[in-house]
């Protein structure tokens, strides 16, 4: 996971996943989960309408951008 914090109070969190399953996979749900004081807390959850097909050997990169005010 990569976390970037900009001077404009924007946090960008990204992570790449490589499909090594031997076949295509379809991603239909994604979530952002952080650990805080020993507990896992879900910060964001999204359902991808129709899904995203990731061919075998391909990489899917997820990116959440959070603006703080």
mmCIF file of N, CA and C in Angstrom:
data_model
loop_
_atom_site.group_PDB
_atom_site.id
_atom_site.type_symbol
_atom_site.label_atom_id
_atom_site.label_comp_id
_atom_site.label_asym_id
_atom_site.label_seq_id
_atom_site.Cartn_x
_atom_site.Cartn_y
_atom_site.Cartn_z
ATOM 1 N N UNK A 1 0.852 -1.169 0.000
ATOM 2 C CA UNK A 1 0.000 0.000 0.000
ATOM 3 C C UNK A 1 0.896 1.231 0.000
ATOM 4 N N UNK A 2 0.509 2.223 -0.759
ATOM 5 C CA UNK A 2 1.224 3.488 -0.820
ATOM 6 C C UNK A 2 0.312 4.589 -0.321
ATOM 7 N N UNK A 3 0.820 5.431 0.579
ATOM 8 C CA UNK A 3 0.052 6.551 1.112
ATOM 9 C C UNK A 3 0.801 7.830 0.807
ATOM 10 N N UNK A 4 0.100 8.779 0.182
ATOM 11 C CA UNK A 4 0.679 10.083 -0.124
ATOM 12 C C UNK A 4 -0.193 11.151 0.517
ATOM 13 N N UNK A 5 0.432 12.142 1.143
ATOM 14 C CA UNK A 5 -0.293 13.253 1.744
ATOM 15 C C UNK A 5 0.201 14.532 1.084
ATOM 16 N N UNK A 6 -0.722 15.288 0.498
ATOM 17 C CA UNK A 6 -0.330 16.512 -0.191
ATOM 18 C C UNK A 6 -0.471 17.717 0.729
ATOM 19 N N UNK A 7 0.075 18.828 0.293
ATOM 20 C CA UNK A 7 -0.016 20.074 1.053
ATOM 21 C C UNK A 7 -1.457 20.593 1.103
ATOM 22 N N UNK A 8 -2.316 20.111 0.209
ATOM 23 C CA UNK A 8 -3.711 20.552 0.151
ATOM 24 C C UNK A 8 -4.618 19.678 1.021
ATOM 25 N N UNK A 9 -4.055 18.943 1.981
ATOM 26 C CA UNK A 9 -4.818 18.064 2.874
ATOM 27 C C UNK A 9 -5.565 16.968 2.123
ATOM 28 N N UNK A 10 -4.912 16.396 1.139
ATOM 29 C CA UNK A 10 -5.481 15.291 0.378
ATOM 30 C C UNK A 10 -4.612 14.056 0.631
ATOM 31 N N UNK A 11 -5.251 12.967 1.005
ATOM 32 C CA UNK A 11 -4.555 11.699 1.226
ATOM 33 C C UNK A 11 -4.926 10.768 0.075
ATOM 34 N N UNK A 12 -3.914 10.208 -0.572
ATOM 35 C CA UNK A 12 -4.143 9.244 -1.644
ATOM 36 C C UNK A 12 -3.558 7.907 -1.208
ATOM 37 N N UNK A 13 -4.405 6.882 -1.219
ATOM 38 C CA UNK A 13 -3.991 5.531 -0.824
ATOM 39 C C UNK A 13 -4.175 4.635 -2.042
ATOM 40 N N UNK A 14 -3.118 3.943 -2.438
ATOM 41 C CA UNK A 14 -3.232 3.062 -3.597
ATOM 42 C C UNK A 14 -2.552 1.724 -3.320
ATOM 43 N N UNK A 15 -3.058 0.725 -4.010
ATOM 44 C CA UNK A 15 -2.474 -0.614 -3.892
ATOM 45 C C UNK A 15 -2.726 -1.355 -5.189
ATOM 46 N N UNK A 16 -1.722 -2.094 -5.630
ATOM 47 C CA UNK A 16 -1.833 -2.877 -6.856
ATOM 48 C C UNK A 16 -1.943 -4.359 -6.511
ATOM 49 N N UNK A 17 -2.748 -5.058 -7.295
ATOM 50 C CA UNK A 17 -2.947 -6.496 -7.135
ATOM 51 C C UNK A 17 -2.700 -7.148 -8.487
ATOM 52 N N UNK A 18 -1.872 -8.186 -8.508
ATOM 53 C CA UNK A 18 -1.595 -8.915 -9.747
ATOM 54 C C UNK A 18 -2.326 -10.250 -9.709
ATOM 55 N N UNK A 19 -3.075 -10.528 -10.776
ATOM 56 C CA UNK A 19 -3.825 -11.775 -10.882
ATOM 57 C C UNK A 19 -2.880 -12.888 -11.327
ATOM 58 N N UNK A 20 -2.608 -13.810 -10.426
ATOM 59 C CA UNK A 20 -1.760 -14.975 -10.740
ATOM 60 C C UNK A 20 -2.553 -16.261 -10.579
ATOM 61 N N UNK A 21 -3.865 -16.182 -10.816
ATOM 62 C CA UNK A 21 -4.748 -17.322 -10.567
ATOM 63 C C UNK A 21 -4.739 -18.363 -11.684
ATOM 64 N N UNK A 22 -4.242 -17.972 -12.868
ATOM 65 C CA UNK A 22 -4.290 -18.894 -14.000
ATOM 66 C C UNK A 22 -5.485 -18.647 -14.897
ATOM 67 N N UNK A 23 -6.358 -17.730 -14.519
ATOM 68 C CA UNK A 23 -7.531 -17.391 -15.326
ATOM 69 C C UNK A 23 -7.982 -15.980 -15.009
ATOM 70 N N UNK A 24 -8.964 -15.512 -15.761
ATOM 71 C CA UNK A 24 -9.513 -14.193 -15.506
ATOM 72 C C UNK A 24 -10.273 -14.179 -14.184
ATOM 73 N N UNK A 25 -10.253 -13.039 -13.488
ATOM 74 C CA UNK A 25 -11.097 -12.859 -12.306
ATOM 75 C C UNK A 25 -11.887 -11.566 -12.506
ATOM 76 N N UNK A 26 -13.049 -11.502 -11.895
ATOM 77 C CA UNK A 26 -13.875 -10.308 -11.959
ATOM 78 C C UNK A 26 -13.997 -9.730 -10.559
ATOM 79 N N UNK A 27 -13.564 -8.485 -10.406
ATOM 80 C CA UNK A 27 -13.628 -7.795 -9.121
ATOM 81 C C UNK A 27 -14.944 -7.029 -9.089
ATOM 82 N N UNK A 28 -15.775 -7.325 -8.090
ATOM 83 C CA UNK A 28 -17.081 -6.675 -7.989
ATOM 84 C C UNK A 28 -17.232 -5.823 -6.729
ATOM 85 N N UNK A 29 -16.291 -5.962 -5.792
ATOM 86 C CA UNK A 29 -16.344 -5.194 -4.557
ATOM 87 C C UNK A 29 -14.923 -4.830 -4.139
ATOM 88 N N UNK A 30 -14.763 -3.640 -3.582
ATOM 89 C CA UNK A 30 -13.476 -3.212 -3.035
ATOM 90 C C UNK A 30 -13.730 -2.498 -1.715
ATOM 91 N N UNK A 31 -12.731 -2.508 -0.841
ATOM 92 C CA UNK A 31 -12.875 -1.842 0.458
ATOM 93 C C UNK A 31 -11.531 -1.300 0.903
ATOM 94 N N UNK A 32 -11.598 -0.267 1.720
ATOM 95 C CA UNK A 32 -10.424 0.308 2.345
ATOM 96 C C UNK A 32 -10.539 0.018 3.831
ATOM 97 N N UNK A 33 -9.606 -0.789 4.351
ATOM 98 C CA UNK A 33 -9.640 -1.211 5.753
ATOM 99 C C UNK A 33 -8.326 -0.788 6.404
ATOM 100 N N UNK A 34 -8.427 -0.154 7.558
ATOM 101 C CA UNK A 34 -7.246 0.269 8.305
ATOM 102 C C UNK A 34 -7.250 -0.384 9.677
ATOM 103 N N UNK A 35 -6.062 -0.624 10.191
ATOM 104 C CA UNK A 35 -5.945 -1.158 11.540
ATOM 105 C C UNK A 35 -5.730 0.010 12.501
ATOM 106 N N UNK A 36 -6.485 0.026 13.571
ATOM 107 C CA UNK A 36 -6.352 1.066 14.587
ATOM 108 C C UNK A 36 -6.509 0.436 15.959
ATOM 109 N N UNK A 37 -5.480 0.525 16.763
ATOM 110 C CA UNK A 37 -5.442 -0.035 18.106
ATOM 111 C C UNK A 37 -5.867 -1.508 18.131
ATOM 112 N N UNK A 38 -5.363 -2.269 17.167
ATOM 113 C CA UNK A 38 -5.613 -3.701 17.117
ATOM 114 C C UNK A 38 -6.926 -4.114 16.479
ATOM 115 N N UNK A 39 -7.726 -3.140 16.046
ATOM 116 C CA UNK A 39 -9.012 -3.458 15.413
ATOM 117 C C UNK A 39 -8.978 -3.044 13.947
ATOM 118 N N UNK A 40 -9.591 -3.848 13.083
ATOM 119 C CA UNK A 40 -9.722 -3.492 11.675
ATOM 120 C C UNK A 40 -10.993 -2.672 11.495
ATOM 121 N N UNK A 41 -10.845 -1.518 10.848
ATOM 122 C CA UNK A 41 -11.964 -0.609 10.649
ATOM 123 C C UNK A 41 -12.127 -0.349 9.155
ATOM 124 N N UNK A 42 -13.337 -0.608 8.632
ATOM 125 C CA UNK A 42 -13.610 -0.357 7.227
ATOM 126 C C UNK A 42 -13.952 1.127 7.046
ATOM 127 N N UNK A 43 -13.151 1.805 6.249
ATOM 128 C CA UNK A 43 -13.342 3.227 6.008
ATOM 129 C C UNK A 43 -14.181 3.463 4.761
ATOM 130 N N UNK A 44 -14.028 2.604 3.763
ATOM 131 C CA UNK A 44 -14.776 2.754 2.515
ATOM 132 C C UNK A 44 -15.090 1.381 1.947
ATOM 133 N N UNK A 45 -16.244 1.291 1.291
ATOM 134 C CA UNK A 45 -16.671 0.053 0.647
ATOM 135 C C UNK A 45 -17.412 0.437 -0.626
ATOM 136 N N UNK A 46 -17.035 -0.162 -1.739
ATOM 137 C CA UNK A 46 -17.675 0.160 -3.012
ATOM 138 C C UNK A 46 -18.024 -1.114 -3.771
ATOM 139 N N UNK A 47 -19.197 -1.099 -4.403
ATOM 140 C CA UNK A 47 -19.623 -2.165 -5.294
ATOM 141 C C UNK A 47 -19.412 -1.658 -6.715
ATOM 142 N N UNK A 48 -18.718 -2.440 -7.528
ATOM 143 C CA UNK A 48 -18.422 -2.053 -8.905
ATOM 144 C C UNK A 48 -19.483 -2.664 -9.811
ATOM 145 N N UNK A 49 -20.355 -1.825 -10.324
ATOM 146 C CA UNK A 49 -21.436 -2.285 -11.191
ATOM 147 C C UNK A 49 -20.865 -2.971 -12.426
ATOM 148 N N UNK A 50 -21.234 -4.203 -12.647
ATOM 149 C CA UNK A 50 -20.735 -4.962 -13.786
ATOM 150 C C UNK A 50 -19.366 -5.572 -13.562
ATOM 151 N N UNK A 51 -18.650 -5.102 -12.557
ATOM 152 C CA UNK A 51 -17.339 -5.641 -12.230
ATOM 153 C C UNK A 51 -16.247 -5.193 -13.192
ATOM 154 N N UNK A 52 -15.028 -5.481 -12.809
ATOM 155 C CA UNK A 52 -13.846 -5.215 -13.632
ATOM 156 C C UNK A 52 -13.135 -6.544 -13.827
ATOM 157 N N UNK A 53 -12.982 -6.963 -15.068
ATOM 158 C CA UNK A 53 -12.292 -8.214 -15.356
ATOM 159 C C UNK A 53 -10.791 -7.972 -15.392
ATOM 160 N N UNK A 54 -10.062 -8.789 -14.619
ATOM 161 C CA UNK A 54 -8.601 -8.711 -14.579
ATOM 162 C C UNK A 54 -8.066 -9.999 -15.196
ATOM 163 N N UNK A 55 -7.479 -9.914 -16.384
ATOM 164 C CA UNK A 55 -6.945 -11.113 -17.023
ATOM 165 C C UNK A 55 -5.785 -11.708 -16.225
ATOM 166 N N UNK A 56 -5.538 -12.994 -16.428
ATOM 167 C CA UNK A 56 -4.413 -13.651 -15.766
ATOM 168 C C UNK A 56 -3.124 -12.912 -16.114
ATOM 169 N N UNK A 57 -2.324 -12.601 -15.105
ATOM 170 C CA UNK A 57 -1.057 -11.906 -15.299
ATOM 171 C C UNK A 57 -1.172 -10.390 -15.301
ATOM 172 N N UNK A 58 -2.392 -9.863 -15.339
ATOM 173 C CA UNK A 58 -2.582 -8.407 -15.348
ATOM 174 C C UNK A 58 -2.625 -7.869 -13.922
ATOM 175 N N UNK A 59 -2.426 -6.570 -13.805
ATOM 176 C CA UNK A 59 -2.426 -5.906 -12.503
ATOM 177 C C UNK A 59 -3.548 -4.888 -12.436
ATOM 178 N N UNK A 60 -4.272 -4.904 -11.336
ATOM 179 C CA UNK A 60 -5.319 -3.929 -11.055
ATOM 180 C C UNK A 60 -4.822 -3.023 -9.942
ATOM 181 N N UNK A 61 -4.870 -1.716 -10.156
ATOM 182 C CA UNK A 61 -4.463 -0.756 -9.129
ATOM 183 C C UNK A 61 -5.696 -0.015 -8.633
ATOM 184 N N UNK A 62 -5.912 -0.064 -7.318
ATOM 185 C CA UNK A 62 -7.014 0.650 -6.684
ATOM 186 C C UNK A 62 -6.466 1.912 -6.045
ATOM 187 N N UNK A 63 -7.214 2.996 -6.137
ATOM 188 C CA UNK A 63 -6.761 4.258 -5.564
ATOM 189 C C UNK A 63 -7.950 4.949 -4.896
ATOM 190 N N UNK A 64 -7.792 5.267 -3.625
ATOM 191 C CA UNK A 64 -8.767 6.076 -2.894
ATOM 192 C C UNK A 64 -8.131 7.430 -2.623
ATOM 193 N N UNK A 65 -8.876 8.496 -2.896
ATOM 194 C CA UNK A 65 -8.421 9.855 -2.610
ATOM 195 C C UNK A 65 -9.360 10.456 -1.584
ATOM 196 N N UNK A 66 -8.806 10.878 -0.471
ATOM 197 C CA UNK A 66 -9.593 11.416 0.652
ATOM 198 C C UNK A 66 -9.187 12.866 0.859
ATOM 199 N N UNK A 67 -10.174 13.766 0.843
ATOM 200 C CA UNK A 67 -9.919 15.194 1.092
ATOM 201 C C UNK A 67 -10.290 15.523 2.533
ATOM 202 N N UNK A 68 -9.400 16.202 3.223
ATOM 203 C CA UNK A 68 -9.637 16.587 4.601
ATOM 204 C C UNK A 68 -9.911 18.087 4.653
ATOM 205 N N UNK A 69 -10.867 18.451 5.514
ATOM 206 C CA UNK A 69 -11.132 19.893 5.661
ATOM 207 C C UNK A 69 -11.287 20.241 7.130
#
